Amino acid sequence: MLRRLIGHLVVDASEARLGAALAALREDGDRLNLNLLGEAVLGEREARRRLEGTRSLLERPDVDYVSIKVSSVVSQLSMWAFEEEVDRVVERLTPLYQTAASSPEPTFINLDMEEYRDLDLTVTVFRRLLEQPGMLQLEAGIVLQAYLPDSLRVLHELTEWATERRARGGAPIKVRVVKGANLAMERVDAALHDWPLATVGSKAETDTNYKRLLDRALRPEHTDAVRIGVAGHNLFDLAWAWLTANDRGVAEAVDIEMLLGMATGQARAVREDVGRLLLYTPVVHPHEFDVAISYLIRRLEENASPENFLSAVFELDDEEVLQRELGRFRSSLDALDDEAPGSRRTQDRLREWSSGSGRQLVQEHARAGERAQDPAAAGLTQAVLGLSRGSGAAAATTGFRNEPDTDPALPGNRRWARLIIERIAGSTIGTSTADAARVSTEAQLQEVLRTVSDRAERWGERLGYDRAAVLDRAGLALAANRDRLIEVMASETGKTIAEADPEVSEAIDFAHYYATRARELDVVGGATFVPERLTVVAPPWNFPVAIPAGSILAALAAGSGVVVKPAPQARRCAAVLVEALWDAGVPQELLALVDLDEDELGRALISDPLVDRVLLTGSFETASLFRSWRPDLALQAETSGKNAIVVTPHADYDLAVADIVRSAFGHAGQKCSAASLVILVGSVARSKRFRAQLVDAVTSLRVGYPDDPTSVMGPLIEEPTGKLLHALTALGGGESWLVEPRRLDESGRLWSPGVRDGVTEDSYVHLTEFFGPVLGIMHAATLEDAIRMQNGTDYGLTAGLHSLHPDELALWIDSVEAGNLYINRGITGAIVRRQPFGGWKRSSVGGGAKAGGPNHLIGLGSWKPSPARSSSTLHLRGLDDRARQFIEAAQSSLRFEQFDLLRRSALSDQLAWATEFGVVTDISKVGVERNLFRYLRVPVALRLADGGDLGELLRVIAAGLLTRSRMDISTSVPLPPQVRQMLSGDELAEMAGLVPRIVVETDAHWLERAAAGRITANRIRIIGDIVSDRVDGYTGAEPSSQPTEQQAVVRRSADTAGSFTDVVAGVTRGSTGAPVPLQRADGSRVPLATALAEAIGGALDTVIYADPVTPAGRVELLPFLREQAISITNHRFGTPIDLSDDVV
């Protein structure tokens, strides 16, 4: 069916059919330019096959003209290795050109091009090929795209070169001028990388530049050396070019070129005027007809776009349409005398920090750093009523923009990168700072901690707005040190420049993004942020700049001092990073670098009472070790991952393979987000094409050290041992090597990547994180089975799906258990704000607020209620029915100030829900990629501590009701009967299993239940706990150690309050059997959160929230919700699609 539909656009390349098809197409005297289509070139096997197929065409007696692209004859091109890639392509293409040069009949090769990134490479290869011995008399051609403003410069350079070649007795060259057919993918490339669009800004500008190129080329002084192919279907443009060529006497040097099968009637008319045409003729073998889809989509886009002439070609007998196209043509002619556009891509890392551009960057960030505003500043009721009336309340506009990565398509950037590469092998930067940070004794460590803690007090007292200014300067300092940061990463940890450069961009993004969030900490209505004094940052070696930068900058933004203890393998990286931050104005007394023996002083650092919080990125086992030292440690950690990509029969196999390989083997698989497994659903597991493409792509990866610019996959951080060595060398039962990994050097750090097939569910390979270049393949009969396998590990960091079926997307999104979901794209490379990063299950410890997301800073300190003016009104306008019913049920049991807190809190909750927590947002609005951020409810256990305030408990219950989270409520006093009735009488809640379980008990009994594992929720919200001394100004009273009247009614109310067991004594047993005291030796109360942490042994799966209750929905809703980021490719070959619009 497909072949019949597209047979007039694409020719069958089979031996039995091709000859007859070519003969038929030549009946009108036309010449044919054949372009062999094929599978996506993901590896060297397909590249060589494509080249051999083109050579076979060229050797046919009925073929005298072929087109070929650089990107189709070599795989995995890297512009960082520009000179080496030129050599590789020239070596690959030389035999083809020699075939043409030695042919007894004139045979022509046209070097085609699609992407802007290939422009310099294609031109350089073209010239290098024709400068080789024996090629002087070969006439060959190259394509230039008019929508690239750079093409005018390239035409000038080619003309000068070809004129000199002609003067030496050489043959002319030919330039095929096209308008450009890859605009959609150029837009994708620009949007994803935050680069300017490489093409001119409009179709009208393209039309003008097309004529500008032809005007420059169609001159007698040029056409002897450079023949011109005028390619297109716009009849006005073709007529203008042909008349211009005739007027100037150069018509013999011009070919009029059109696409096979497009507007055949118009082609016939053109042929009658100009003689024969040159038809661009795609050919494809029958078993690969589906690969012509991308070519056809571009053709259909040309037909469909109202800006393109082809969309009107069949309506030119309509006078209105004719005049419209004539007007467009005349406008493009009128603009010919305008100044020609320059290159749109002007990034130059060698020059960007000249004095002028540096000042501009500072000014841009100064403009972006305006004070944040509380969205409810004009009044909560009015804000909520505005929402209910449909006026909306937009999220705060931050002015944040992601930092662009370095564009390797630009020659200045490539020269800059070469200078870095030349320094890698002998680099020692950061050594002196790292050595100076050595701490050898506990006394030295104590001095560092005291210094930072003391300095942090003044830092935390500053407004978030003021701290943000320092962070913005830090971002500029990181940008200015991009080359040094790349150099040290490559030198110390083996990162290739392609991996290291985006990491610096991420660090810069963290600085500016957290600056915006720091400003917003100042304006959370109803709550005041209280910074921690001292945060310890314990980063990994695999992202030795971005992760420590993110943690350091987040802590600084949140008002804390920082002590950073880098991984031993990345000491110098951390040193260069903190040097840049110090240079930006972060005081050394506020940010300290320490290098210490982990075995001897690591425990002393983590356990020190001066340390308020630890930000860890490492293994789950390391997090467990930290908590074993200090059960009540405020620990936030991004830990392990065992990540899988599911591929269904509805996937684009070529796209899936490319994304799998990048996700599995980037940085040699040493990423917590890396794809460790691919799960093939149904027929995909039996697909020979899928397996062949996967093997081709994996075996073509060039492995080497970063001082070799051709390296695509870098080294391991150290020689593998343990789990990773086992994964690289041993197979489990039923497994086999699809690609067997090999050790490549004596150091043991260079390994070729491996792919093992036959991995079974619940096997060692299925469940174990290896952190290296090994990919396991699993087979699943159905998507449901695949999801079960994907969810079947202890971790939930990243997860991927490749499918083009919306029903499969819907099922997968609703079922998969991971913090970051990726659809039809790779699963690594999360970008700040665009894809906030953090996992579920054992991939995360702490509150789960994602790095680079809107809530990350909120959890890095404490919150207290801010003074608020009580309202004299009792109205509940603007609230939804459930919230209103709950408040009405509670009203008679509350004092006015308690009622007012509950009412104001409900309004704040509803505003936060409507603008943030209850909506799915795509704040980045990339367009070609949907980056969605949403919140999903989680069960929460509530505990009203002995002596706590009932009104505060009701306030927190109201937040849980809004989110519809399941709540288990433990309270030291009974709930009012009307409240219990309202909670238990909600039919919808009962149907959903959300009716709260209510227990009235003492703190001691509750702790006993916790120690016995009888509190099942992983999130626990304690109300009425003792607050930290730093939560200065909190007006809540410290709970009394003496029984209160509220506690005295516990026994009397047991029967009416729900399930209840006997009150126990004032101590309970911890998870180890040791008693957990509720009082210290001096008679002071132990905070309930501390006692709970002891009781459960510092369990990593449990998150304890114990801050004072506030009326701020922005704060109080968070314990009931967990975050999820979903990134979905939203185009096919650049054309927007609505695949997921009705799914999420």
Short mmCIF file of C-alpha atoms in Angstrom, two decimals, residues 314-490:
data_model
loop_
_atom_site.label_atom_id
_atom_site.label_comp_id
_atom_site.label_asym_id
_atom_site.label_seq_id
_atom_site.Cartn_x
_atom_site.Cartn_y
_atom_site.Cartn_z
CA PHE A 314 -3.05 24.10 -8.35
CA GLU A 315 -5.01 27.30 -7.72
CA LEU A 316 -3.11 29.75 -9.90
CA ASP A 317 -6.13 30.13 -12.15
CA ASP A 318 -7.77 31.87 -9.21
CA GLU A 319 -6.96 35.56 -9.68
CA GLU A 320 -6.75 36.24 -5.94
CA VAL A 321 -4.25 33.43 -5.42
CA LEU A 322 -2.25 34.50 -8.44
CA GLN A 323 -2.02 38.09 -7.25
CA ARG A 324 -1.00 36.93 -3.77
CA GLU A 325 1.90 34.89 -5.14
CA LEU A 326 2.85 37.66 -7.57
CA GLY A 327 2.88 40.13 -4.68
CA ARG A 328 5.16 37.87 -2.65
CA PHE A 329 7.50 37.54 -5.61
CA ARG A 330 7.68 41.29 -6.18
CA SER A 331 8.28 41.94 -2.48
CA SER A 332 11.21 39.56 -2.49
CA LEU A 333 12.66 41.37 -5.53
CA ASP A 334 12.19 44.77 -3.90
CA ALA A 335 14.20 43.60 -0.88
CA LEU A 336 17.20 42.52 -2.97
CA ASP A 337 18.95 45.81 -2.38
CA ASP A 338 18.53 45.56 1.39
CA GLU A 339 21.58 44.67 3.43
CA ALA A 340 22.20 40.94 3.27
CA PRO A 341 21.61 39.16 6.59
CA GLY A 342 24.61 37.94 8.53
CA SER A 343 24.95 34.65 10.33
CA ARG A 344 22.29 34.10 13.00
CA ARG A 345 24.66 31.98 15.05
CA THR A 346 27.38 34.23 16.42
CA GLN A 347 28.34 32.56 19.68
CA ASP A 348 32.12 32.67 20.10
CA ARG A 349 33.56 31.35 23.35
CA LEU A 350 36.93 32.89 22.51
CA ARG A 351 35.49 36.40 22.48
CA GLU A 352 32.31 36.40 24.57
CA TRP A 353 34.05 37.62 27.72
CA SER A 354 35.47 40.73 26.14
CA SER A 355 34.63 43.79 28.22
CA GLY A 356 31.61 44.80 26.18
CA SER A 357 29.85 41.44 26.02
CA GLY A 358 30.62 40.70 29.65
CA ARG A 359 28.94 43.92 30.76
CA GLN A 360 25.93 43.07 28.62
CA LEU A 361 25.52 39.72 30.36
CA VAL A 362 25.64 41.39 33.76
CA GLN A 363 23.03 43.94 32.69
CA GLU A 364 20.72 41.23 31.35
CA HIS A 365 20.75 39.39 34.65
CA ALA A 366 20.30 42.62 36.56
CA ARG A 367 17.13 43.29 34.59
CA ALA A 368 15.90 39.74 35.27
CA GLY A 369 16.46 40.11 39.02
CA GLU A 370 13.43 42.13 39.96
CA ARG A 371 11.80 41.61 43.30
CA ALA A 372 9.29 38.77 43.43
CA GLN A 373 5.68 39.53 44.28
CA ASP A 374 3.26 37.57 46.43
CA PRO A 375 0.41 36.56 44.06
CA ALA A 376 -2.04 37.05 46.92
CA ALA A 377 -0.64 40.39 48.07
CA ALA A 378 -3.93 42.14 47.25
CA GLY A 379 -5.88 39.73 49.45
CA LEU A 380 -6.48 35.99 49.56
CA THR A 381 -10.21 36.15 49.08
CA GLN A 382 -9.92 38.40 46.03
CA ALA A 383 -7.21 36.17 44.55
CA VAL A 384 -9.34 33.04 44.98
CA LEU A 385 -12.48 34.74 43.74
CA GLY A 386 -10.55 35.88 40.72
CA LEU A 387 -9.71 32.28 39.96
CA SER A 388 -13.25 31.08 40.38
CA ARG A 389 -14.48 33.83 38.06
CA GLY A 390 -12.07 32.72 35.39
CA SER A 391 -9.69 35.65 35.46
CA GLY A 392 -6.87 33.34 36.43
CA ALA A 393 -3.75 33.86 38.47
CA ALA A 394 -0.66 33.35 36.44
CA ALA A 395 2.44 31.82 37.93
CA ALA A 396 5.23 34.23 38.72
CA THR A 397 7.32 35.28 35.78
CA THR A 398 10.93 34.81 36.77
CA GLY A 399 12.86 36.12 33.77
CA PHE A 400 15.01 32.99 33.92
CA ARG A 401 16.52 31.69 30.70
CA ASN A 402 18.54 28.52 30.29
CA GLU A 403 22.20 28.97 29.43
CA PRO A 404 22.98 27.85 25.86
CA ASP A 405 25.47 25.04 25.42
CA THR A 406 28.49 25.68 23.23
CA ASP A 407 27.64 25.31 19.53
CA PRO A 408 30.34 23.17 17.90
CA ALA A 409 29.10 24.07 14.42
CA LEU A 410 30.85 27.43 14.80
CA PRO A 411 34.56 27.68 13.97
CA GLY A 412 35.41 30.05 16.84
CA ASN A 413 33.97 27.59 19.33
CA ARG A 414 35.89 24.71 17.80
CA ARG A 415 39.14 26.66 18.11
CA TRP A 416 38.27 27.40 21.73
CA ALA A 417 37.63 23.72 22.37
CA ARG A 418 40.94 22.74 20.76
CA LEU A 419 42.79 24.94 23.21
CA ILE A 420 41.08 23.11 26.07
CA ILE A 421 41.82 19.68 24.60
CA GLU A 422 45.48 20.56 24.25
CA ARG A 423 45.66 21.32 27.99
CA ILE A 424 43.90 18.21 29.29
CA ALA A 425 46.78 15.75 29.51
CA GLY A 426 49.02 18.05 31.54
CA SER A 427 46.34 19.87 33.50
CA THR A 428 46.89 20.47 37.21
CA ILE A 429 44.45 23.32 37.81
CA GLY A 430 42.73 23.17 41.16
CA THR A 431 45.54 21.23 42.80
CA SER A 432 46.78 23.98 45.12
CA THR A 433 43.26 24.82 46.32
CA ALA A 434 42.41 21.16 46.86
CA ASP A 435 45.64 20.61 48.79
CA ALA A 436 44.99 23.66 50.94
CA ALA A 437 41.57 22.26 51.83
CA ARG A 438 43.07 19.15 53.43
CA VAL A 439 41.68 18.54 56.93
CA SER A 440 43.57 15.96 58.96
CA THR A 441 42.25 16.29 62.51
CA GLU A 442 38.92 16.72 64.27
CA ALA A 443 40.19 20.01 65.69
CA GLN A 444 40.75 21.37 62.18
CA LEU A 445 37.32 20.16 61.15
CA GLN A 446 35.70 21.84 64.15
CA GLU A 447 37.39 25.11 63.29
CA VAL A 448 36.03 24.99 59.75
CA LEU A 449 32.52 24.17 60.93
CA ARG A 450 32.48 26.92 63.54
CA THR A 451 33.79 29.50 61.05
CA VAL A 452 31.12 28.70 58.47
CA SER A 453 28.36 28.47 61.05
CA ASP A 454 29.25 31.86 62.52
CA ARG A 455 29.45 33.55 59.12
CA ALA A 456 26.19 31.92 58.03
CA GLU A 457 24.19 33.71 60.70
CA ARG A 458 24.67 37.06 58.95
CA TRP A 459 24.12 35.48 55.53
CA GLY A 460 20.81 33.94 56.61
CA GLU A 461 19.59 37.29 57.92
CA ARG A 462 19.86 38.83 54.44
CA LEU A 463 16.79 38.94 52.24
CA GLY A 464 16.50 36.31 49.56
CA TYR A 465 16.57 39.20 47.11
CA ASP A 466 20.06 40.16 48.30
CA ARG A 467 21.33 36.59 48.28
CA ALA A 468 20.00 36.24 44.73
CA ALA A 469 22.27 39.02 43.53
CA VAL A 470 25.29 37.03 44.72
CA LEU A 471 23.99 33.91 42.99
CA ASP A 472 23.54 35.77 39.72
CA ARG A 473 27.14 36.94 39.95
CA ALA A 474 28.11 33.35 40.65
CA GLY A 475 26.37 32.28 37.45
CA LEU A 476 28.38 34.81 35.46
CA ALA A 477 31.59 33.64 37.13
CA LEU A 478 30.83 30.04 36.18
CA ALA A 479 30.19 31.12 32.59
CA ALA A 480 33.49 32.98 32.53
CA ASN A 481 35.25 29.84 33.81
CA ARG A 482 33.58 27.42 31.39
CA ASP A 483 36.89 26.46 29.77
CA ARG A 484 38.64 25.80 33.10
CA LEU A 485 35.72 23.73 34.39
CA ILE A 486 35.69 21.62 31.23
CA GLU A 487 39.45 21.21 31.40
CA VAL A 488 39.45 19.95 34.97
CA MET A 489 36.50 17.60 34.41
CA ALA A 490 38.20 16.06 31.41
#
